[in-house]
Short mmCIF file of C-alpha atoms in Angstrom, two decimals:
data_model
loop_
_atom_site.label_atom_id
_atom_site.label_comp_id
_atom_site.label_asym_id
_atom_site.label_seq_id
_atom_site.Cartn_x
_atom_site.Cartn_y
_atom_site.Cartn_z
CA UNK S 1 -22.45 30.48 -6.42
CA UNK S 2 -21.91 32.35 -3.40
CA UNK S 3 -18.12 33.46 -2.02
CA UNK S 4 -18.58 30.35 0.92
CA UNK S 5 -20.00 27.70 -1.58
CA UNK S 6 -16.73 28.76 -3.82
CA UNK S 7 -14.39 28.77 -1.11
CA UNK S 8 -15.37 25.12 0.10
CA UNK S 9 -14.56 24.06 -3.77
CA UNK S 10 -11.63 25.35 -4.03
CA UNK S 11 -10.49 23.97 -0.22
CA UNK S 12 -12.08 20.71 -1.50
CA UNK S 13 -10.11 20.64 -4.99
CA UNK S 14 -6.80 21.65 -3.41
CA UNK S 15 -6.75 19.20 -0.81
CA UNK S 16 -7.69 16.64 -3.11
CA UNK S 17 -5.10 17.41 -5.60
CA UNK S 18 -2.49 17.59 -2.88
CA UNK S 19 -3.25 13.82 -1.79
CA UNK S 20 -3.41 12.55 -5.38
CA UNK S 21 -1.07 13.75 -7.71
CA UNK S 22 1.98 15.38 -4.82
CA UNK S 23 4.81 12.91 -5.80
CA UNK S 24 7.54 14.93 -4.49
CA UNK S 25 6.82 15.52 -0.94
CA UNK S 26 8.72 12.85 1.21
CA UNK S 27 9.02 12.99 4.89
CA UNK S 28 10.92 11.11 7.69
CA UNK S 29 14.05 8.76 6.76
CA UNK S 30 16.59 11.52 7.19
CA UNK S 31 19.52 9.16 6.52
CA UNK S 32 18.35 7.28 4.14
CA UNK S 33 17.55 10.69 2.06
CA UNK S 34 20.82 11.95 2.11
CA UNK S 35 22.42 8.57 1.57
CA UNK S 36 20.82 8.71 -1.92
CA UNK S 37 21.14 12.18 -2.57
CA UNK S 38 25.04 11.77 -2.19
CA UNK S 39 25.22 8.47 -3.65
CA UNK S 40 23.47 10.86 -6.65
CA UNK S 41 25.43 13.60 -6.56
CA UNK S 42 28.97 11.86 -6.50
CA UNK S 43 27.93 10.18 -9.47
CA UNK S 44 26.98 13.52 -11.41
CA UNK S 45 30.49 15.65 -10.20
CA UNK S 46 32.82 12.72 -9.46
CA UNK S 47 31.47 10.05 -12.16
CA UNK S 48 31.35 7.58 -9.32
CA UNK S 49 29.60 4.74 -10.45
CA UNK S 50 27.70 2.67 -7.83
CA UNK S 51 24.63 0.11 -7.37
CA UNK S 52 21.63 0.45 -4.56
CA UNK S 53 18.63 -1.47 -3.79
CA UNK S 54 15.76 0.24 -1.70
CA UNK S 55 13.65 -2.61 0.20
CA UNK S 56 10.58 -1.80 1.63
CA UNK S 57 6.41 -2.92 1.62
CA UNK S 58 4.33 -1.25 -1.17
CA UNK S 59 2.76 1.98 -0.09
CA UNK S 60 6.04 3.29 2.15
CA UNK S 61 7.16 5.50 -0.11
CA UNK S 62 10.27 3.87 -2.21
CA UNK S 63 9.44 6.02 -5.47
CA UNK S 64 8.26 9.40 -3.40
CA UNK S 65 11.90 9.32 -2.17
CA UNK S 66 13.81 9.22 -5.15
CA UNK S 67 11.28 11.64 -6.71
CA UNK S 68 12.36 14.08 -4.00
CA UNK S 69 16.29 13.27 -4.25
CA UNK S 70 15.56 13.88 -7.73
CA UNK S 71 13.78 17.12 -6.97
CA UNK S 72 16.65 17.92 -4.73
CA UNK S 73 19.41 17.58 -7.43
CA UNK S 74 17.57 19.79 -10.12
CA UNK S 75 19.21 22.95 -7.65
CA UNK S 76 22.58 21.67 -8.57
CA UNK S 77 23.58 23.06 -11.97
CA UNK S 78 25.79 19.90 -12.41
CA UNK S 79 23.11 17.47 -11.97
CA UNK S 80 20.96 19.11 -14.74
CA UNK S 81 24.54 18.91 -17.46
CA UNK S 82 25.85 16.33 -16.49
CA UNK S 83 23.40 13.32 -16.09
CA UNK S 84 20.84 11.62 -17.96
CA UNK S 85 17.85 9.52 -15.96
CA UNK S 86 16.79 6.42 -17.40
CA UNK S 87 14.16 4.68 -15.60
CA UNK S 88 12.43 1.31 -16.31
CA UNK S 89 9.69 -0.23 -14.53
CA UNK S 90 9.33 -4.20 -14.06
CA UNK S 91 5.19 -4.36 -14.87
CA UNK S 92 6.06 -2.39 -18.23
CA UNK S 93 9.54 -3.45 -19.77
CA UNK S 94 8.61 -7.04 -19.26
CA UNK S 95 11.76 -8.67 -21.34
CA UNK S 96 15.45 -7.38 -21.81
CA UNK S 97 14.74 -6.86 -25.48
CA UNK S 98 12.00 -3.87 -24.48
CA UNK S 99 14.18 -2.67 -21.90
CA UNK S 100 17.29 -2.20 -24.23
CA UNK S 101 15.09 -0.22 -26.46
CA UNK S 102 14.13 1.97 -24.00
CA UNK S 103 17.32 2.46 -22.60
CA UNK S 104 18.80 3.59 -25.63
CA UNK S 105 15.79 5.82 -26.59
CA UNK S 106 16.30 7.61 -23.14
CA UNK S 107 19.43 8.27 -23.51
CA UNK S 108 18.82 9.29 -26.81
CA UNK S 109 21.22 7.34 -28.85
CA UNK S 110 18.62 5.67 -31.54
CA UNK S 111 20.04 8.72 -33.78
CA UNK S 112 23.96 7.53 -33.52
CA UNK S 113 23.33 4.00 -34.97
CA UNK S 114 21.72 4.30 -38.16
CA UNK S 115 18.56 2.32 -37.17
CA UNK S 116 20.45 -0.38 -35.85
CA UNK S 117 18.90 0.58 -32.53
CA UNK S 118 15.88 -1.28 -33.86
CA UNK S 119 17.98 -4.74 -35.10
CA UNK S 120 18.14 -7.56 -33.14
CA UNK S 121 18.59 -8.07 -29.59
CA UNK S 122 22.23 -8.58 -29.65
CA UNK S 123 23.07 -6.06 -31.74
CA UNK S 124 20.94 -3.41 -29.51
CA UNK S 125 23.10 -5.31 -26.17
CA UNK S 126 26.33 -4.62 -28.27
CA UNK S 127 25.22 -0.91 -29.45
CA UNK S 128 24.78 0.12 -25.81
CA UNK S 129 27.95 -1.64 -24.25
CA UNK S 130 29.69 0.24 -26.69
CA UNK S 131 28.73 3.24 -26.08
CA UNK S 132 29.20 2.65 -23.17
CA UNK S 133 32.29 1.21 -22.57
CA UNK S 134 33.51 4.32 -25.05
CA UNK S 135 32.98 6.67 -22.19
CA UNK S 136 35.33 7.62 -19.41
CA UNK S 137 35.01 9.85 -16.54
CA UNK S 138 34.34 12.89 -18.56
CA UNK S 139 31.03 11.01 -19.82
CA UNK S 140 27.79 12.44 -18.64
CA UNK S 141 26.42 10.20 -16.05
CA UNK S 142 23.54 8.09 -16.40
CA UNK S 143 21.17 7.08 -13.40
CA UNK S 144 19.07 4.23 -13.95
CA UNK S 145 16.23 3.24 -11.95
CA UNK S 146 14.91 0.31 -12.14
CA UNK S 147 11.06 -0.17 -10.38
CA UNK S 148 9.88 -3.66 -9.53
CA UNK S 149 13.81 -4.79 -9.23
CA UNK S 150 12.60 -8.38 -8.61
CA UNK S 151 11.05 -8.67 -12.24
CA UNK S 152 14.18 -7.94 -14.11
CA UNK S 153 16.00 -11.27 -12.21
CA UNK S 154 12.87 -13.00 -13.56
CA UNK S 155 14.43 -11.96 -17.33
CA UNK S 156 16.01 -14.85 -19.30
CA UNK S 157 19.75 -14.98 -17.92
CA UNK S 158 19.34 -12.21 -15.87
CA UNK S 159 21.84 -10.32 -19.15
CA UNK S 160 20.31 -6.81 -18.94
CA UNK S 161 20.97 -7.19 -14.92
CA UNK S 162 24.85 -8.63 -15.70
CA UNK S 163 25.59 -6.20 -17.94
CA UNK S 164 24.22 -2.77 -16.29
CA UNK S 165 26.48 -3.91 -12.98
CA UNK S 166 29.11 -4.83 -14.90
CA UNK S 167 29.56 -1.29 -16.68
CA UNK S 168 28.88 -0.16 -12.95
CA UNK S 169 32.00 -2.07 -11.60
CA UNK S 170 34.46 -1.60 -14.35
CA UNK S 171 36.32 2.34 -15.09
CA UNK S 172 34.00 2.56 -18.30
CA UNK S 173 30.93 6.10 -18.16
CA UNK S 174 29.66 6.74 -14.74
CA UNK S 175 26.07 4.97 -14.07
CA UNK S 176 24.28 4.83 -11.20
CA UNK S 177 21.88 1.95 -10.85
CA UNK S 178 18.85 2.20 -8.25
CA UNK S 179 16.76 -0.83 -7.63
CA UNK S 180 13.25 -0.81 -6.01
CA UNK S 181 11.63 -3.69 -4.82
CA UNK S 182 9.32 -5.03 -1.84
CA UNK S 183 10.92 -8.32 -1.99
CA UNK S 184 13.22 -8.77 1.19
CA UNK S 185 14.51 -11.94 -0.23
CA UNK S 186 15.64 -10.26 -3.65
CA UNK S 187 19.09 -11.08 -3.63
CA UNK S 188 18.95 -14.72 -3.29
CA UNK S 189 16.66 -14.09 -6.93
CA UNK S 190 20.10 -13.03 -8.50
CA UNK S 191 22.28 -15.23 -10.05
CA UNK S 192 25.59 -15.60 -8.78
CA UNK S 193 27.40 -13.74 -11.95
CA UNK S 194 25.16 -11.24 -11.48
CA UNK S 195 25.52 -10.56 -7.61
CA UNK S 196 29.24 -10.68 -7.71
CA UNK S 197 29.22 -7.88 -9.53
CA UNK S 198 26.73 -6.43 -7.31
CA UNK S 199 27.84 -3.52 -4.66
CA UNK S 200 25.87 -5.33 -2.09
CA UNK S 201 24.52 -1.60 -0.69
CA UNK S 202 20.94 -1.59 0.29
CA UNK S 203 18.40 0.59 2.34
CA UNK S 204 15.49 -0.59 3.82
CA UNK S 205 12.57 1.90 4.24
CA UNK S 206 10.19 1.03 6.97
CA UNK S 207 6.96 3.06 7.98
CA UNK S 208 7.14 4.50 11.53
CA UNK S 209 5.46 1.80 13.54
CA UNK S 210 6.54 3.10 16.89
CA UNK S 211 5.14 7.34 17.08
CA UNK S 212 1.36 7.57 17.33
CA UNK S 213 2.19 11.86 17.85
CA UNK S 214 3.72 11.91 14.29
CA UNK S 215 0.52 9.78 12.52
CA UNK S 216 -1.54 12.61 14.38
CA UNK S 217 0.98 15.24 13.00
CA UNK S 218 0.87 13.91 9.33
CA UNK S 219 -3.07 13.70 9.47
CA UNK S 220 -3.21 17.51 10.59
CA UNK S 221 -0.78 18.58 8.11
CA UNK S 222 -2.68 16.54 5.58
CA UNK S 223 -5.73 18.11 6.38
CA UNK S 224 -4.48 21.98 6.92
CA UNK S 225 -4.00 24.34 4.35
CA UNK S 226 -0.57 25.95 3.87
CA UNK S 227 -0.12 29.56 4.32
CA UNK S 228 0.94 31.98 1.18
CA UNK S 229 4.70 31.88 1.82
CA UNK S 230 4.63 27.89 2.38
CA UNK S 231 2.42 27.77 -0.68
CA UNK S 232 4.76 30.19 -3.05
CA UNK S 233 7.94 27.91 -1.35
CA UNK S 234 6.16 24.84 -2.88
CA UNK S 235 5.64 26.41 -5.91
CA UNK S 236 8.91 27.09 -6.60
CA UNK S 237 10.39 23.65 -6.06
CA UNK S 238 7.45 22.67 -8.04
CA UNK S 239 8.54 25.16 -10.97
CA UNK S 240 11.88 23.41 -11.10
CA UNK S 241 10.57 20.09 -12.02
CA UNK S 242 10.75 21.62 -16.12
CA UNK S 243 14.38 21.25 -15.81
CA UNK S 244 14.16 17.11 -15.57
CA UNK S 245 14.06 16.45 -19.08
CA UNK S 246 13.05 12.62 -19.48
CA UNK S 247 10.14 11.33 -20.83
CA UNK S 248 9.96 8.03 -19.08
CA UNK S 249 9.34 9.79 -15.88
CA UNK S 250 5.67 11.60 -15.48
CA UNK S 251 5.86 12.27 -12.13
CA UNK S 252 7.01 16.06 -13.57
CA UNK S 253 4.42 16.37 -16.06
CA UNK S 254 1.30 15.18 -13.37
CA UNK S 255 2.71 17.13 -10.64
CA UNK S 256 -0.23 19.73 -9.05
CA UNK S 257 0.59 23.22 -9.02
CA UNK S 258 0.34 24.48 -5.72
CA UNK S 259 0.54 28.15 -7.30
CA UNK S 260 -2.81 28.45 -8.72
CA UNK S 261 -4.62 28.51 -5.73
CA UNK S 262 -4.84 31.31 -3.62
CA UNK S 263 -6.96 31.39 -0.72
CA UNK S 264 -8.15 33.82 1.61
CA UNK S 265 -6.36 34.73 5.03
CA UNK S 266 -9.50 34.63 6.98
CA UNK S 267 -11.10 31.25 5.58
CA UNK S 268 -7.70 29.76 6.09
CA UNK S 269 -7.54 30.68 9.75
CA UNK S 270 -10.87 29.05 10.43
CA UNK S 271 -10.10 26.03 8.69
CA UNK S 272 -7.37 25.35 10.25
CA UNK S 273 -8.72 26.12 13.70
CA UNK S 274 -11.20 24.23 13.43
CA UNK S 275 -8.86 20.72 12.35
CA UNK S 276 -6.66 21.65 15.35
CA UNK S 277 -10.19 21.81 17.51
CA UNK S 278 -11.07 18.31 15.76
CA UNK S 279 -7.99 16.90 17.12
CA UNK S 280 -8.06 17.79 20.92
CA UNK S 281 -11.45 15.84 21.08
CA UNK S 282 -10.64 12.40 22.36
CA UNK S 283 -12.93 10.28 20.13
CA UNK S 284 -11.37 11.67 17.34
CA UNK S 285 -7.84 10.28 18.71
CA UNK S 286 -8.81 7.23 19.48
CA UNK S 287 -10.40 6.75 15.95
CA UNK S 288 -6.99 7.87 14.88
CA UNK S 289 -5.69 5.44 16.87
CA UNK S 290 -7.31 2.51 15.67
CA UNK S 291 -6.20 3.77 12.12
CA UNK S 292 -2.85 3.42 12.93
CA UNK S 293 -3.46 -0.41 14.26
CA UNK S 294 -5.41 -1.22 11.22
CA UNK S 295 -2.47 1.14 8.94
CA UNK S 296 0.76 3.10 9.56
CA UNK S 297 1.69 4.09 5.89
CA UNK S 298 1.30 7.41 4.81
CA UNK S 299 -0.69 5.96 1.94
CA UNK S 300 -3.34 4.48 3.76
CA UNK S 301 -3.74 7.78 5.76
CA UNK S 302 -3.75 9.73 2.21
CA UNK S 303 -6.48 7.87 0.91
CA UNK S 304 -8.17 7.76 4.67
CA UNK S 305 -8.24 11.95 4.29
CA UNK S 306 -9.19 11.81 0.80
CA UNK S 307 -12.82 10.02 1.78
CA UNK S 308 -13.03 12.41 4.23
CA UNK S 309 -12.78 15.46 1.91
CA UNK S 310 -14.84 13.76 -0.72
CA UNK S 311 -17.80 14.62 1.85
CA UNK S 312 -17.67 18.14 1.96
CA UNK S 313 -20.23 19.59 0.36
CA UNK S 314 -21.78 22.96 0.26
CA UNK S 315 -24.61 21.67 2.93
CA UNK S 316 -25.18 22.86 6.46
CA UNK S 317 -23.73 20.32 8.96
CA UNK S 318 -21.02 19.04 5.67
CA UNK S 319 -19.19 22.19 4.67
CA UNK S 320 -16.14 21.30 7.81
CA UNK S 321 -14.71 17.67 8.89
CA UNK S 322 -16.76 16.42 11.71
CA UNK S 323 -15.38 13.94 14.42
CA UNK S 324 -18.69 11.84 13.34
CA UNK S 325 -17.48 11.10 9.49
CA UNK S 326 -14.10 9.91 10.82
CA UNK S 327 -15.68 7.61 13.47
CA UNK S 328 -18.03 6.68 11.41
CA UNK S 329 -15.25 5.97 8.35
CA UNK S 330 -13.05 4.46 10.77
CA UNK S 331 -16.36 1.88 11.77
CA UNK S 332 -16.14 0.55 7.72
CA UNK S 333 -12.34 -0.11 8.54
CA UNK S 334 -13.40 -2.36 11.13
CA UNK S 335 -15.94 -4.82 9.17
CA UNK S 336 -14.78 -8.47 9.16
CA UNK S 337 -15.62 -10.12 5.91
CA UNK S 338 -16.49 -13.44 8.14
CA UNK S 339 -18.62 -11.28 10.58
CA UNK S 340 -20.53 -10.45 7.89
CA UNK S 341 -21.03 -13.87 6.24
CA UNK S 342 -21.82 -15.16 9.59
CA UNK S 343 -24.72 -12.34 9.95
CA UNK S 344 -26.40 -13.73 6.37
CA UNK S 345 -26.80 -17.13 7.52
CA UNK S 346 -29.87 -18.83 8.65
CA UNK S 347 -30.72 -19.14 12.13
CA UNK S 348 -30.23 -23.25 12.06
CA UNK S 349 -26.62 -22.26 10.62
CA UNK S 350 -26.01 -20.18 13.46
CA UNK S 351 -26.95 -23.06 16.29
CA UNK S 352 -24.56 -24.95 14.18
CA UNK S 353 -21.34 -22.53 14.92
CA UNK S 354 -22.64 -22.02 18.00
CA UNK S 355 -22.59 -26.05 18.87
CA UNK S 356 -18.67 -25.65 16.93
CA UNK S 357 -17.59 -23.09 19.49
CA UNK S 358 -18.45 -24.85 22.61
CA UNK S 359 -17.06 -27.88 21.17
CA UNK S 360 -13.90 -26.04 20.64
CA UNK S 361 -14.06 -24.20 24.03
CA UNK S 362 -14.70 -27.18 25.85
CA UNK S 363 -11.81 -29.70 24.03
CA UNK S 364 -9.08 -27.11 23.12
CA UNK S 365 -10.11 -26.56 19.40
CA UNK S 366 -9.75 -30.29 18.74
CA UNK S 367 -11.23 -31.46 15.58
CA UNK S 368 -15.10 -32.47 14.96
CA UNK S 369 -17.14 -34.27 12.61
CA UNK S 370 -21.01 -33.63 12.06
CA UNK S 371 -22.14 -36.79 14.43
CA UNK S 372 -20.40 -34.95 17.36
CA UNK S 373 -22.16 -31.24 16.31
CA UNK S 374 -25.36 -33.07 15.86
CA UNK S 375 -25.19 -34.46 19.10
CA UNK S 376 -24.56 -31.01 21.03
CA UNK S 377 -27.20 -29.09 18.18
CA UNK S 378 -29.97 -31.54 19.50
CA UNK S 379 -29.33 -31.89 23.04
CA UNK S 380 -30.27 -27.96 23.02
CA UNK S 381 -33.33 -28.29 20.17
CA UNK S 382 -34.78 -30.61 22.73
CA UNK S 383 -35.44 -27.40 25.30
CA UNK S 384 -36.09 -25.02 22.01
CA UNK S 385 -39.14 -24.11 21.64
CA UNK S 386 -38.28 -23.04 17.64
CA UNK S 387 -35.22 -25.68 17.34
CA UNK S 388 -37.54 -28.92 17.53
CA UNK S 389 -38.51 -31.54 15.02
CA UNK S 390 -35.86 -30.59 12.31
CA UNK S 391 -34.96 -33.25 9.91
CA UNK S 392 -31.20 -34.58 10.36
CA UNK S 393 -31.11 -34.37 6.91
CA UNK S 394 -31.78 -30.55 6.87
CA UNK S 395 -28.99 -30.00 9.84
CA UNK S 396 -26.24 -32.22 7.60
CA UNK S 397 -27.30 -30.09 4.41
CA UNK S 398 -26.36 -26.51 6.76
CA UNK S 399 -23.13 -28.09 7.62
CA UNK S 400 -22.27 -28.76 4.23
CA UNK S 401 -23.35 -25.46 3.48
CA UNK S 402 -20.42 -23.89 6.14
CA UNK S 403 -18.40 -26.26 4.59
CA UNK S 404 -18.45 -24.29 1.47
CA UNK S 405 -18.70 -20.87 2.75
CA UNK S 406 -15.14 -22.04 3.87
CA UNK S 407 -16.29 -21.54 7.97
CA UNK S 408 -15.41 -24.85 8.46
CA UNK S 409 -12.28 -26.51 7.25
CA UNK S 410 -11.61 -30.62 6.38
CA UNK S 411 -8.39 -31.90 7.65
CA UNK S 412 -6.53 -33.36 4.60
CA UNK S 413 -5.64 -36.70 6.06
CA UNK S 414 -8.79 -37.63 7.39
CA UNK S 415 -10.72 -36.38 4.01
CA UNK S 416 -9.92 -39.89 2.22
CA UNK S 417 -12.59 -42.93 2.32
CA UNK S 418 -14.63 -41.88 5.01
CA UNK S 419 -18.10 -40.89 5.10
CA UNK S 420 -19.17 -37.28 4.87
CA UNK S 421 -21.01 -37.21 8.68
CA UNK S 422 -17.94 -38.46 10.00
CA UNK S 423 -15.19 -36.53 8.06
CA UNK S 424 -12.91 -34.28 10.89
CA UNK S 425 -13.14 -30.67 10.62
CA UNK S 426 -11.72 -27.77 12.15
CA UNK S 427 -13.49 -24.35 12.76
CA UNK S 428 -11.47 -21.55 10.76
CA UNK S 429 -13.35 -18.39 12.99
CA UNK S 430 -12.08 -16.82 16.25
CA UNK S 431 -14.51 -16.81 19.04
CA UNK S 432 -14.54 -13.12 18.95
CA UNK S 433 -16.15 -12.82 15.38
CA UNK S 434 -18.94 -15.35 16.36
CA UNK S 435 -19.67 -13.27 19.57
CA UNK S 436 -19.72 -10.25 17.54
CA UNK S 437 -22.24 -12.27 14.84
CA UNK S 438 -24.23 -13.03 17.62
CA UNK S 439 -24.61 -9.39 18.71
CA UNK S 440 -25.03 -8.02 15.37
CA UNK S 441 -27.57 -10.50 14.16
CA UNK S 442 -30.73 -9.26 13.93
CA UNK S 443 -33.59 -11.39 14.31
CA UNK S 444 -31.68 -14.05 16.69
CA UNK S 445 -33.83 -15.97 19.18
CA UNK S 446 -33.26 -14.92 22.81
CA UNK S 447 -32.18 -18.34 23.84
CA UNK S 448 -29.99 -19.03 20.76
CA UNK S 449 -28.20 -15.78 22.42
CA UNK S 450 -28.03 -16.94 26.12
CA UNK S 451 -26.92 -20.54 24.51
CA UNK S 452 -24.46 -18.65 22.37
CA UNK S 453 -22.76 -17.32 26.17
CA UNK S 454 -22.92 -20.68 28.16
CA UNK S 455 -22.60 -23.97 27.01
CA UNK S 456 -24.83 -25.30 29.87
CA UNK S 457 -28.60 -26.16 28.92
#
């Protein structure tokens, strides 16, 4: 393999590795960082105990951030002594009894109790208040996160909730309880014993709607490769991940290693002159652009990159991101599942929507029935030349047909005791997508198309 075709591999592999499996990097949300960090770190040196929720959609980042809080602490020599992380996920400990076990395995207690850790629920529940309860604030500290928040209040009596913020409220060991959750409405979902004892602190982590310059500045970063010194930086923070002793949490173990790679000054430079050339070219903005309509998270843009590097290959014209694959890539964000149905439908099917939308445009989307379409279908096959001398029974059998492809909808309270020709229906497609059917479809007659654009015959 030559020195290029080697080079592009390992580019390929570490910018690959850095979108999948980097679970500590977190950027933006200043505040809310350091909000955690210090909730953290008051709980580790001044056995503060406190509750938090962090509220946000799925893909913002909720468990990147306390990954890197966590990553954060592991500097501070009290942190390491002086706390234990527990962490439970919603998907996984699917009833309190699984969740006590785990808990106490965590924090490593199934050795204290003479195998009473694996009795019965009750006596687990009673095991671990009493231990504790038996603390004070010269207790290590325990942080427990709890992913998929909302799932726990779906646990019988909420009593693994109850008791966690009850230890939390009352002058028994310091723990620190972290929800995470995507449910804005999640604490109506808690009983009212429960949220009284509740701190009622939350965060809400929303991605950056707003800044099209810092998507652009996130995609370059993304796509450049660090220098040695920020490389050897990452590796460092990277090496301290050993110290986080918990086997609940992978996130340490499946970390990349940013220190095995090592690339030369010279390929570097030209890779990442060329991604800055990429991005002064305007259709390369613009597709950016229309990513960021379509997809502001940082994970959608992660796995937007990671096609992108999937097509590198050792090939002339493929070895370097080209503004054609991300226009091109962008294009399959575009596709509209209903543009596409419309495009496999007969050409009969077609004059059918077609009738629908002038219906609609000419009566304010008010509702139809096949007698009306019929009507309009065959006042135009009566100047078509390929439209003539089809059966009615054919045209009701296509409009049953968009019936079921869902195209078309029934209106509940006109479905009962009426017959099918003159049942009310609604059209559930935008005139945009049928114009854009029209346009796409291949082997459309010319005058279905002119037809398609005026209603007049």
């Amino acid at each position: 393999m030559s020195d290029g075709a080697e080079e592009l591999l390992q580019i390929r592999r570490f910018l690959k590795e850095r979108l999948q499996r980097d679970y500590t990097t977190f950027r933006g949300h200043d505040t809310e960082r350091e909000n955690i960090r210090q909730l953290l770190q008051r709980t580790a040196e001044m056995a503060e105990s406190n509750s938090l929720l962090l509220i946000g959609p799925r893909g913002v980042g909720k468990t990147t951030l306390i990954n890197a809080v966590l990553t954060d602490l592991l500097n501070n020599p009290d942190f390491i002594q002086n706390t234990l992380v527990v962490h439970l996920n919603g998907y996984l400990h699917t009833d309190d009894k699984l969740a006590l076990k785990s808990i106490t395995i965590q924090m490593q207690l199934e050795n204290a109790c003479d195998g009473k850790v694996f009795g019965s629920f009750a006596e687990n529940l009673a095991f671990l208040l009493e231990c504790l309860k038996a603390g004070d604030k010269r207790s290590k500290s325990v942080v427990v996160i709890l992913e998929e928040f909302d799932l726990f209040c779906a646990h019988h009596n909420q009593t693994l909730l109850y008791n966690l913020f009850d230890v939390s409220q009352s002058a028994q060991a310091p723990i620190c309880i972290l929800g995470l959750t995507c449910r804005l409405d999640v604490i109506e979902l808690l009983e009212k014993r429960v949220k009284s004892r509740f701190s009622h602190r939350q965060i809400f982590l929303f991605p950056n709607a707003d800044d099209f310059s810092e998507f652009v500045k996130l995609f370059e970063t993304l796509l450049k490769i660090p220098n040695e010194r920020e490389l050897k930086k990452h590796a460092e923070r990277v090496a301290s991940l050993k110290l986080l002793q918990s086997n609940q949490l992978t996130f340490h173990r499946n970390h990349y290693d940013p220190g095995k790679y090592k690339f030369n000054k010279r390929i570097t430079d030209r890779w990442n002159k060329h991604i800055d050339a990429l991005l002064q070219q305007n259709n390369v903005r613009q597709a950016l652009q229309s990513l960021f309509d379509y997809d502001v998270s940082e994970a959608g843009l992660k796995i937007f990159i990671y096609r992108l590097v999937a097509q590198l290959q050792n090939h002339p014209g493929r070895t370097q991101v080209t503004s054609e694959q991300i226009t091109q890539l962008i294009s399959s964000y575009n596709n509209d599942t209903k543009v596409e149905i419309l495009c496999g439908l007969s050409i009969l099917e077609m004059c059918l929507i077609i009738s629908m939308k002038h219906h609609s445009e000419i009566y304010d989307r008010d509702p139809f029935n096949f007698e009306i379409i019929y009507a309009r279908f065959n006042k135009f096959a009566k100047v078509s030349t390929g439209m003539q001398n089809i059966e009615r029974g054919v045209v009701l059998k296509a409009f049953e047909h968009l019936r079921n492809l869902e195209l078309i909808l029934p209106i509940a309270s006109c479905a009962s005791k009426v017959q099918k020709e003159f049942e009310m229906h609604k059209l559930a497609l935008t005139y945009g997508q049928i114009h854009q059917a029209v346009q796409r479809y291949q082997v459309l007659p010319t005058e279905v198309t002119q037809w398609s654009q005026s209603s007049l015959i």
